[in-house]
Amino acid sequence: MSAKTGDESSMDSGWAAQILNSVAEFLTGREDAEIPVLLIRKAAHYTEYFILGILLYMSFYNYKKPEAKILEPAAAGIFYAITDEVHQYFVPGRAMQAFDVAIDALGVLSSICLLFCISRIRAAAQKSD
């Protein structure tokens, strides 16, 4: 997705916006229901990196130190977000944005923290049995 030019990326967002706006109109019964394209684009960033966080957490899961289950996958995900934005700087019509890195980092961190908490709860439940 990062290699798409600005025009191609806008077309993708526009297409998704039309579908989501149709769903919003159907659900609300209002013809003026409209989800801003910016919100759709940022939600896509968050969702992609939330999924990446899950995959990274699972790949680092076998470490014995609990802090390694959070710090290392989080660092890997945030590093990837930074390199992805640097890559976009060189794609015509795209820009490098720190705000996107922040949203990406939030997606990675939230999924990693969620899975870490779930694993701690499960471990505590197994110890009490």
Coordinates of C-alpha atoms in Angstrom, one line a residue:
M1 CA 0.0 0.0 0.0
S2 CA 2.9 2.4 0.8
A3 CA 4.2 2.2 -2.7
K4 CA 1.0 3.5 -4.3
T5 CA 1.2 7.0 -5.5
G6 CA -0.9 9.7 -3.9
D7 CA -3.6 9.5 -6.6
E8 CA -3.9 5.7 -6.3
S9 CA -4.1 5.9 -2.5
S10 CA -6.8 8.6 -2.7
M11 CA -8.8 6.4 -5.1
D12 CA -8.6 3.5 -2.7
S13 CA -9.8 5.7 0.2
G14 CA -12.5 7.2 -1.9
W15 CA -13.8 3.8 -2.9
A16 CA -13.8 2.7 0.8
A17 CA -15.5 5.9 1.8
Q18 CA -18.3 5.4 -0.6
I19 CA -19.0 1.9 0.7
L20 CA -18.9 3.0 4.4
N21 CA -21.0 6.1 3.7
S22 CA -23.6 3.8 2.0
V23 CA -23.6 1.6 5.1
A24 CA -23.9 4.6 7.4
E25 CA -26.8 6.0 5.4
F26 CA -28.5 2.6 5.6
L27 CA -28.0 2.2 9.3
T28 CA -29.0 5.7 10.2
G29 CA -31.7 6.3 7.6
R30 CA -30.1 9.6 6.8
E31 CA -28.9 10.5 3.4
D32 CA -26.4 13.0 4.7
A33 CA -24.6 10.5 6.8
E34 CA -20.9 10.8 5.8
I35 CA -17.7 9.4 7.3
P36 CA -14.8 11.6 6.6
V37 CA -12.1 10.1 4.3
L38 CA -9.4 11.2 6.8
L39 CA -11.0 9.1 9.5
I40 CA -11.2 6.1 7.2
R41 CA -7.5 6.5 6.3
K42 CA -6.4 6.8 9.9
A43 CA -8.6 3.9 11.0
A44 CA -6.9 1.8 8.2
H45 CA -3.5 2.7 9.6
Y46 CA -4.5 1.7 13.1
T47 CA -6.1 -1.6 12.0
E48 CA -3.1 -2.6 9.9
Y49 CA -0.7 -2.0 12.7
F50 CA -3.0 -3.6 15.3
I51 CA -2.8 -6.8 13.2
L52 CA 0.9 -6.4 12.9
G53 CA 1.1 -6.1 16.6
I54 CA -0.7 -9.4 17.0
L55 CA 1.7 -11.1 14.6
L56 CA 4.7 -9.6 16.3
Y57 CA 3.5 -10.6 19.8
M58 CA 3.0 -14.1 18.7
S59 CA 6.4 -14.3 17.1
F60 CA 8.1 -13.1 20.3
Y61 CA 5.8 -15.1 22.6
N62 CA 8.2 -17.9 23.6
Y63 CA 10.6 -15.5 25.4
K64 CA 10.9 -16.3 29.1
K65 CA 11.2 -12.7 30.3
P66 CA 7.7 -11.0 30.5
E67 CA 9.1 -7.6 29.4
A68 CA 10.5 -9.1 26.2
K69 CA 6.9 -10.0 25.3
I70 CA 6.1 -6.3 25.1
L71 CA 9.2 -4.3 24.5
E72 CA 10.7 -6.3 21.6
P73 CA 7.6 -6.7 19.5
A74 CA 6.6 -3.1 20.2
A75 CA 10.1 -1.9 19.1
A76 CA 9.9 -3.9 15.9
G77 CA 6.5 -2.6 15.1
I78 CA 7.3 1.0 15.7
F79 CA 10.6 0.7 13.8
Y80 CA 8.6 -0.7 10.8
A81 CA 6.1 2.2 11.0
I82 CA 9.0 4.7 10.9
T83 CA 10.7 2.9 7.9
D84 CA 7.3 2.8 6.2
E85 CA 6.8 6.5 6.5
V86 CA 10.4 7.2 5.3
H87 CA 9.6 5.0 2.3
Q88 CA 6.5 7.0 1.5
Y89 CA 8.6 10.2 1.4
F90 CA 10.1 8.8 -1.9
V91 CA 6.8 7.8 -3.5
P92 CA 5.2 10.5 -5.8
G93 CA 2.3 12.3 -4.2
R94 CA 2.9 10.7 -0.7
A95 CA 4.4 12.3 2.4
M96 CA 6.2 11.3 5.5
Q97 CA 4.0 12.1 8.5
A98 CA 4.8 11.7 12.2
F99 CA 1.1 11.6 13.0
D100 CA 0.8 8.4 11.0
V101 CA 3.7 6.9 12.9
A102 CA 1.9 7.8 16.1
I103 CA -1.3 6.1 14.9
D104 CA 0.7 3.0 13.8
A105 CA 2.5 2.8 17.1
L106 CA -0.8 3.1 18.9
G107 CA -2.2 0.2 16.9
V108 CA 0.9 -2.0 17.6
L109 CA 1.0 -1.1 21.3
S110 CA -2.7 -1.7 21.9
S111 CA -2.7 -5.2 20.4
I112 CA 0.5 -6.2 22.1
C113 CA -0.7 -4.9 25.5
L114 CA -4.1 -6.6 25.0
L115 CA -2.5 -9.9 24.3
F116 CA 0.0 -9.6 27.1
C117 CA -2.8 -8.9 29.6
I118 CA -4.8 -11.9 28.3
S119 CA -1.8 -14.1 28.6
R120 CA -1.1 -12.9 32.2
I121 CA -4.8 -13.6 33.1
R122 CA -4.6 -17.0 31.6
A123 CA -1.4 -17.8 33.4
A124 CA -2.8 -16.7 36.7
A125 CA -5.9 -18.8 36.1
Q126 CA -3.8 -21.9 35.4
K127 CA -1.7 -21.4 38.6
S128 CA -4.9 -21.2 40.7
D129 CA -6.2 -24.5 39.3

